[in-house]
mmCIF file of C-alpha atoms in Angstrom:
data_model
loop_
_atom_site.group_PDB
_atom_site.id
_atom_site.type_symbol
_atom_site.label_atom_id
_atom_site.label_comp_id
_atom_site.label_asym_id
_atom_site.label_seq_id
_atom_site.Cartn_x
_atom_site.Cartn_y
_atom_site.Cartn_z
ATOM 1 C CA LYS L 1 78.066 98.509 107.544
ATOM 2 C CA GLN L 2 80.598 96.628 109.559
ATOM 3 C CA GLU L 3 82.842 98.878 111.895
ATOM 4 C CA VAL L 4 86.137 97.057 113.456
ATOM 5 C CA THR L 5 87.726 98.933 116.018
ATOM 6 C CA GLN L 6 91.080 97.960 117.685
ATOM 7 C CA ILE L 7 92.197 99.154 120.987
ATOM 8 C CA PRO L 8 94.906 100.415 121.912
ATOM 9 C CA ALA L 9 96.387 101.824 118.797
ATOM 10 C CA ALA L 10 99.875 101.305 120.290
ATOM 11 C CA LEU L 11 101.463 99.234 123.016
ATOM 12 C CA SER L 12 104.877 99.263 124.529
ATOM 13 C CA VAL L 13 105.972 96.381 126.796
ATOM 14 C CA PRO L 14 109.234 94.927 128.188
ATOM 15 C CA GLU L 15 110.389 91.628 126.894
ATOM 16 C CA GLY L 16 108.775 88.531 128.614
ATOM 17 C CA GLU L 17 105.364 90.396 129.521
ATOM 18 C CA ASN L 18 102.166 88.953 128.087
ATOM 19 C CA LEU L 19 100.347 91.091 125.283
ATOM 20 C CA VAL L 20 96.632 91.616 125.099
ATOM 21 C CA LEU L 21 95.115 93.065 121.872
ATOM 22 C CA ASN L 22 91.479 93.879 121.614
ATOM 23 C CA CYS L 23 89.382 93.975 118.521
ATOM 24 C CA SER L 24 85.541 94.884 118.384
ATOM 25 C CA PHE L 25 83.054 94.694 115.575
ATOM 26 C CA THR L 26 79.585 96.128 115.196
ATOM 27 C CA ASP L 27 77.784 93.364 113.209
ATOM 28 C CA SER L 28 77.814 89.886 114.787
ATOM 29 C CA ALA L 29 76.682 88.252 111.398
ATOM 30 C CA ILE L 30 80.289 87.352 110.463
ATOM 31 C CA TYR L 31 81.581 84.138 109.012
ATOM 32 C CA ASN L 32 84.937 84.399 110.655
ATOM 33 C CA LEU L 33 87.679 86.484 112.091
ATOM 34 C CA GLN L 34 91.192 86.586 111.215
ATOM 35 C CA TRP L 35 94.246 88.143 113.005
ATOM 36 C CA PHE L 36 97.249 89.273 110.948
ATOM 37 C CA ARG L 37 100.689 90.687 111.489
ATOM 38 C CA GLN L 38 102.118 93.284 109.565
ATOM 39 C CA ASP L 39 105.868 94.333 109.517
ATOM 40 C CA PRO L 40 106.847 97.839 108.260
ATOM 41 C CA GLY L 41 106.561 98.052 104.453
ATOM 42 C CA LYS L 42 105.527 94.283 104.202
ATOM 43 C CA GLY L 43 102.327 92.551 103.398
ATOM 44 C CA LEU L 44 100.068 90.869 105.931
ATOM 45 C CA THR L 45 100.820 87.449 107.356
ATOM 46 C CA SER L 46 97.907 85.530 108.767
ATOM 47 C CA LEU L 47 98.169 84.480 112.334
ATOM 48 C CA LEU L 48 94.962 82.930 113.384
ATOM 49 C CA LEU L 49 91.461 82.207 111.918
ATOM 50 C CA ILE L 50 88.560 81.725 114.123
ATOM 51 C CA GLN L 51 85.257 80.507 112.483
ATOM 52 C CA SER L 52 82.141 82.129 113.956
ATOM 53 C CA SER L 53 81.190 78.819 115.581
ATOM 54 C CA GLN L 54 84.399 78.716 117.617
ATOM 55 C CA ARG L 55 85.352 80.329 120.889
ATOM 56 C CA GLU L 56 89.096 80.378 120.512
ATOM 57 C CA GLN L 57 92.039 79.234 118.430
ATOM 58 C CA THR L 58 95.653 78.618 119.510
ATOM 59 C CA SER L 59 98.904 78.728 117.585
ATOM 60 C CA GLY L 60 102.227 78.344 119.710
ATOM 61 C CA ARG L 61 102.437 81.493 122.024
ATOM 62 C CA LEU L 62 99.346 82.940 120.369
ATOM 63 C CA ASN L 63 95.865 82.410 121.504
ATOM 64 C CA ALA L 64 92.715 84.263 120.112
ATOM 65 C CA SER L 65 89.235 84.305 121.694
ATOM 66 C CA LEU L 66 85.903 85.089 119.996
ATOM 67 C CA ASP L 67 82.618 86.237 121.752
ATOM 68 C CA LYS L 68 80.581 86.774 118.467
ATOM 69 C CA SER L 69 77.455 87.746 120.433
ATOM 70 C CA SER L 70 79.214 90.734 122.148
ATOM 71 C CA GLY L 71 81.177 91.579 118.876
ATOM 72 C CA ARG L 72 84.652 91.039 120.526
ATOM 73 C CA SER L 73 88.007 89.268 119.974
ATOM 74 C CA THR L 74 91.040 89.222 121.926
ATOM 75 C CA LEU L 75 94.536 88.139 120.847
ATOM 76 C CA TYR L 76 96.974 87.113 123.606
ATOM 77 C CA ILE L 77 100.637 86.754 123.091
ATOM 78 C CA ALA L 78 102.421 84.902 125.793
ATOM 79 C CA ALA L 79 105.854 85.880 126.877
ATOM 80 C CA SER L 80 106.550 88.502 124.385
ATOM 81 C CA GLN L 81 109.848 88.844 122.589
ATOM 82 C CA PRO L 82 111.465 91.723 120.533
ATOM 83 C CA GLY L 83 110.669 89.832 117.423
ATOM 84 C CA ASP L 84 106.881 90.222 118.192
ATOM 85 C CA SER L 85 107.153 93.950 117.427
ATOM 86 C CA ALA L 86 104.835 94.689 114.556
ATOM 87 C CA THR L 87 101.358 95.919 113.687
ATOM 88 C CA TYR L 88 98.494 93.440 114.457
ATOM 89 C CA LEU L 89 95.297 93.864 112.525
ATOM 90 C CA CYS L 90 92.045 92.005 112.933
ATOM 91 C CA ALA L 91 89.543 91.466 110.222
ATOM 92 C CA VAL L 92 86.014 90.242 110.218
ATOM 93 C CA LYS L 93 84.679 88.314 107.076
ATOM 94 C CA TYR L 94 81.032 89.146 106.108
ATOM 95 C CA ASP L 95 79.788 88.228 102.603
ATOM 96 C CA TYR L 96 83.081 87.563 100.616
ATOM 97 C CA LYS L 97 84.661 90.573 102.184
ATOM 98 C CA LEU L 98 87.009 91.321 104.934
ATOM 99 C CA SER L 99 86.602 94.502 107.089
ATOM 100 C CA PHE L 100 89.665 95.561 108.812
ATOM 101 C CA GLY L 101 90.503 97.407 112.106
ATOM 102 C CA ALA L 102 93.224 99.987 111.946
ATOM 103 C CA GLY L 103 95.705 97.896 113.972
ATOM 104 C CA THR L 104 97.665 97.815 117.086
ATOM 105 C CA THR L 105 101.243 98.726 116.940
ATOM 106 C CA VAL L 106 103.371 96.641 119.418
ATOM 107 C CA THR L 107 106.916 97.397 120.405
ATOM 108 C CA VAL L 108 108.670 94.829 122.808
ATOM 109 C CA ARG L 109 111.685 96.368 124.542
ATOM 110 C CA ALA L 110 114.550 94.047 125.123
ATOM 111 C CA SER N 1 102.075 74.987 98.408
ATOM 112 C CA GLN N 2 100.341 78.291 97.333
ATOM 113 C CA THR N 3 102.280 81.632 96.748
ATOM 114 C CA ILE N 4 101.195 84.925 95.688
ATOM 115 C CA HIS N 5 103.352 87.280 93.788
ATOM 116 C CA GLN N 6 102.975 91.068 93.237
ATOM 117 C CA TRP N 7 105.017 93.342 90.958
ATOM 118 C CA PRO N 8 106.438 95.859 90.883
ATOM 119 C CA ALA N 9 107.571 96.088 94.555
ATOM 120 C CA THR N 10 107.639 99.774 94.482
ATOM 121 C CA LEU N 11 106.792 102.454 91.776
ATOM 122 C CA VAL N 12 107.133 106.136 91.444
ATOM 123 C CA GLN N 13 104.764 107.661 88.996
ATOM 124 C CA PRO N 14 103.844 111.428 88.074
ATOM 125 C CA VAL N 15 100.482 112.662 88.248
ATOM 126 C CA GLY N 16 98.423 111.668 85.240
ATOM 127 C CA SER N 17 100.355 108.821 84.058
ATOM 128 C CA PRO N 18 98.989 105.367 83.588
ATOM 129 C CA LEU N 19 99.204 102.465 86.204
ATOM 130 C CA SER N 20 99.383 98.760 85.875
ATOM 131 C CA LEU N 21 100.107 96.529 88.884
ATOM 132 C CA GLU N 22 100.021 92.765 88.510
ATOM 133 C CA CYS N 23 99.196 89.914 90.957
ATOM 134 C CA THR N 24 99.573 86.172 90.250
ATOM 135 C CA VAL N 25 98.746 83.195 92.310
ATOM 136 C CA GLU N 26 100.463 79.813 92.160
ATOM 137 C CA GLY N 27 99.604 76.491 93.419
ATOM 138 C CA THR N 28 95.789 76.893 93.304
ATOM 139 C CA SER N 29 92.789 77.039 91.010
ATOM 140 C CA ASN N 30 89.699 79.340 90.829
ATOM 141 C CA PRO N 31 90.901 81.309 93.636
ATOM 142 C CA ASN N 32 88.768 84.535 94.894
ATOM 143 C CA LEU N 33 91.219 87.590 94.311
ATOM 144 C CA TYR N 34 91.242 90.823 95.981
ATOM 145 C CA TRP N 35 92.861 94.338 95.609
ATOM 146 C CA TYR N 36 93.219 96.398 98.832
ATOM 147 C CA ARG N 37 94.855 99.842 99.438
ATOM 148 C CA GLN N 38 96.597 100.817 102.451
ATOM 149 C CA ALA N 39 96.984 104.741 102.804
ATOM 150 C CA ALA N 40 99.322 106.374 105.316
ATOM 151 C CA GLY N 41 97.624 106.378 108.616
ATOM 152 C CA ARG N 42 94.473 104.585 107.407
ATOM 153 C CA GLY N 43 93.189 100.983 107.533
ATOM 154 C CA LEU N 44 93.011 98.654 104.587
ATOM 155 C CA GLN N 45 90.366 99.570 102.079
ATOM 156 C CA LEU N 46 88.989 96.857 99.695
ATOM 157 C CA LEU N 47 89.046 98.171 96.183
ATOM 158 C CA PHE N 48 88.070 95.278 93.875
ATOM 159 C CA TYR N 49 87.211 91.571 94.099
ATOM 160 C CA SER N 50 86.868 88.784 91.827
ATOM 161 C CA VAL N 51 85.302 85.304 91.995
ATOM 162 C CA GLY N 52 86.235 84.408 88.356
ATOM 163 C CA ILE N 53 87.852 85.219 85.127
ATOM 164 C CA GLY N 54 86.198 88.433 83.826
ATOM 165 C CA GLN N 55 84.082 88.863 87.041
ATOM 166 C CA ILE N 56 85.041 91.993 88.812
ATOM 167 C CA SER N 57 83.236 93.835 91.668
ATOM 168 C CA SER N 58 83.986 97.275 92.595
ATOM 169 C CA GLU N 59 83.868 98.530 96.217
ATOM 170 C CA VAL N 60 84.816 102.146 95.638
ATOM 171 C CA PRO N 61 84.101 104.483 92.834
ATOM 172 C CA GLN N 62 87.436 105.962 91.785
ATOM 173 C CA ASN N 63 89.724 106.255 88.786
ATOM 174 C CA LEU N 64 91.054 102.858 89.379
ATOM 175 C CA SER N 65 89.920 99.504 87.521
ATOM 176 C CA ALA N 66 90.767 95.884 87.783
ATOM 177 C CA SER N 67 90.892 93.038 85.280
ATOM 178 C CA ARG N 68 91.209 89.217 85.618
ATOM 179 C CA PRO N 69 92.242 87.990 82.342
ATOM 180 C CA GLN N 70 93.426 84.634 83.409
ATOM 181 C CA ASP N 71 92.356 82.370 86.391
ATOM 182 C CA ARG N 72 95.255 83.187 88.631
ATOM 183 C CA GLN N 73 96.051 86.788 87.408
ATOM 184 C CA PHE N 74 94.709 90.057 88.679
ATOM 185 C CA ILE N 75 95.644 93.371 87.448
ATOM 186 C CA LEU N 76 94.833 96.807 88.763
ATOM 187 C CA SER N 77 94.935 99.677 86.392
ATOM 188 C CA SER N 78 94.547 103.561 85.987
ATOM 189 C CA LYS N 79 94.572 105.573 82.991
ATOM 190 C CA LYS N 80 95.579 108.720 84.734
ATOM 191 C CA LEU N 81 97.007 108.809 88.378
ATOM 192 C CA LEU N 82 95.959 111.142 91.026
ATOM 193 C CA LEU N 83 98.033 112.266 94.059
ATOM 194 C CA SER N 84 95.536 110.503 96.227
ATOM 195 C CA ASP N 85 96.222 107.220 94.437
ATOM 196 C CA SER N 86 99.498 107.076 96.624
ATOM 197 C CA GLY N 87 99.643 104.067 98.873
ATOM 198 C CA PHE N 88 100.548 100.533 99.573
ATOM 199 C CA TYR N 89 98.649 98.148 97.343
ATOM 200 C CA LEU N 90 97.863 94.574 98.417
ATOM 201 C CA CYS N 91 96.713 91.687 96.462
ATOM 202 C CA ALA N 92 95.051 88.710 98.511
ATOM 203 C CA TRP N 93 93.402 85.390 97.703
ATOM 204 C CA ASN N 94 91.434 82.805 99.167
ATOM 205 C CA PRO N 95 90.201 79.276 98.001
ATOM 206 C CA MET N 96 86.972 79.369 96.171
ATOM 207 C CA ALA N 97 85.947 75.956 97.606
ATOM 208 C CA GLY N 98 84.355 76.455 101.206
ATOM 209 C CA GLY N 99 82.897 79.818 100.435
ATOM 210 C CA PRO N 100 83.272 82.479 102.749
ATOM 211 C CA TYR N 101 84.724 80.409 105.530
ATOM 212 C CA ASN N 102 88.263 80.413 104.027
ATOM 213 C CA GLU N 103 91.465 81.930 105.341
ATOM 214 C CA GLN N 104 92.697 84.911 103.274
ATOM 215 C CA PHE N 105 96.339 85.151 102.241
ATOM 216 C CA PHE N 106 98.111 88.344 101.218
ATOM 217 C CA GLY N 107 100.877 89.228 98.766
ATOM 218 C CA PRO N 108 104.053 91.379 99.489
ATOM 219 C CA GLY N 109 102.467 94.557 98.246
ATOM 220 C CA THR N 110 103.317 97.250 95.959
ATOM 221 C CA ARG N 111 104.434 100.744 97.353
ATOM 222 C CA LEU N 112 103.033 103.485 94.975
ATOM 223 C CA THR N 113 104.083 107.009 95.222
ATOM 224 C CA VAL N 114 102.383 109.659 92.912
ATOM 225 C CA LEU N 115 104.304 112.829 92.598
#
């Protein structure tokens, strides 16, 4: 069974600081890994998708890396802004299913 | 472009009452469809997924059921709700083409409170 862990569970930083969010998974036989953002009471917004053959993906201020052999991914958010405050979830795809971590709740202080 | 709709957005139901949540996807054909539940303080739990009309796979045995009467319509039902059914229900889809390598997209969710 695939287990996904996200550390830390919560993070508070001043505006402008870079954010580093960690995700680990137990079974490296994955198709891809996806990072999502969830605002309170809302659905999930897909941020980045990394295929198992890729090492990283970038979108604007977001960069995600994947080390499949060690079962780890890291999401970097550069120059954080108050609007980045949200819960960030990582999920790994195996078979046709996504297995999710519990998320990291980020607060960016103005 | 593709969009996914869920309704209702919020629902308050008494214990023992029936449930029907609906999800529709626009702008695509033959999507894979999923129902997830997010309970307070817990991660997302996959409940059901479907790779075609009438094809439903259940991940967690419980008093919920799912149906897919049309290609882009996915329904979550219960005959009698339990208190433990409270939570945030999310529908998701990804394109069938490309198999398991596709990005998954989520709807806005339905907040269900069972009293």
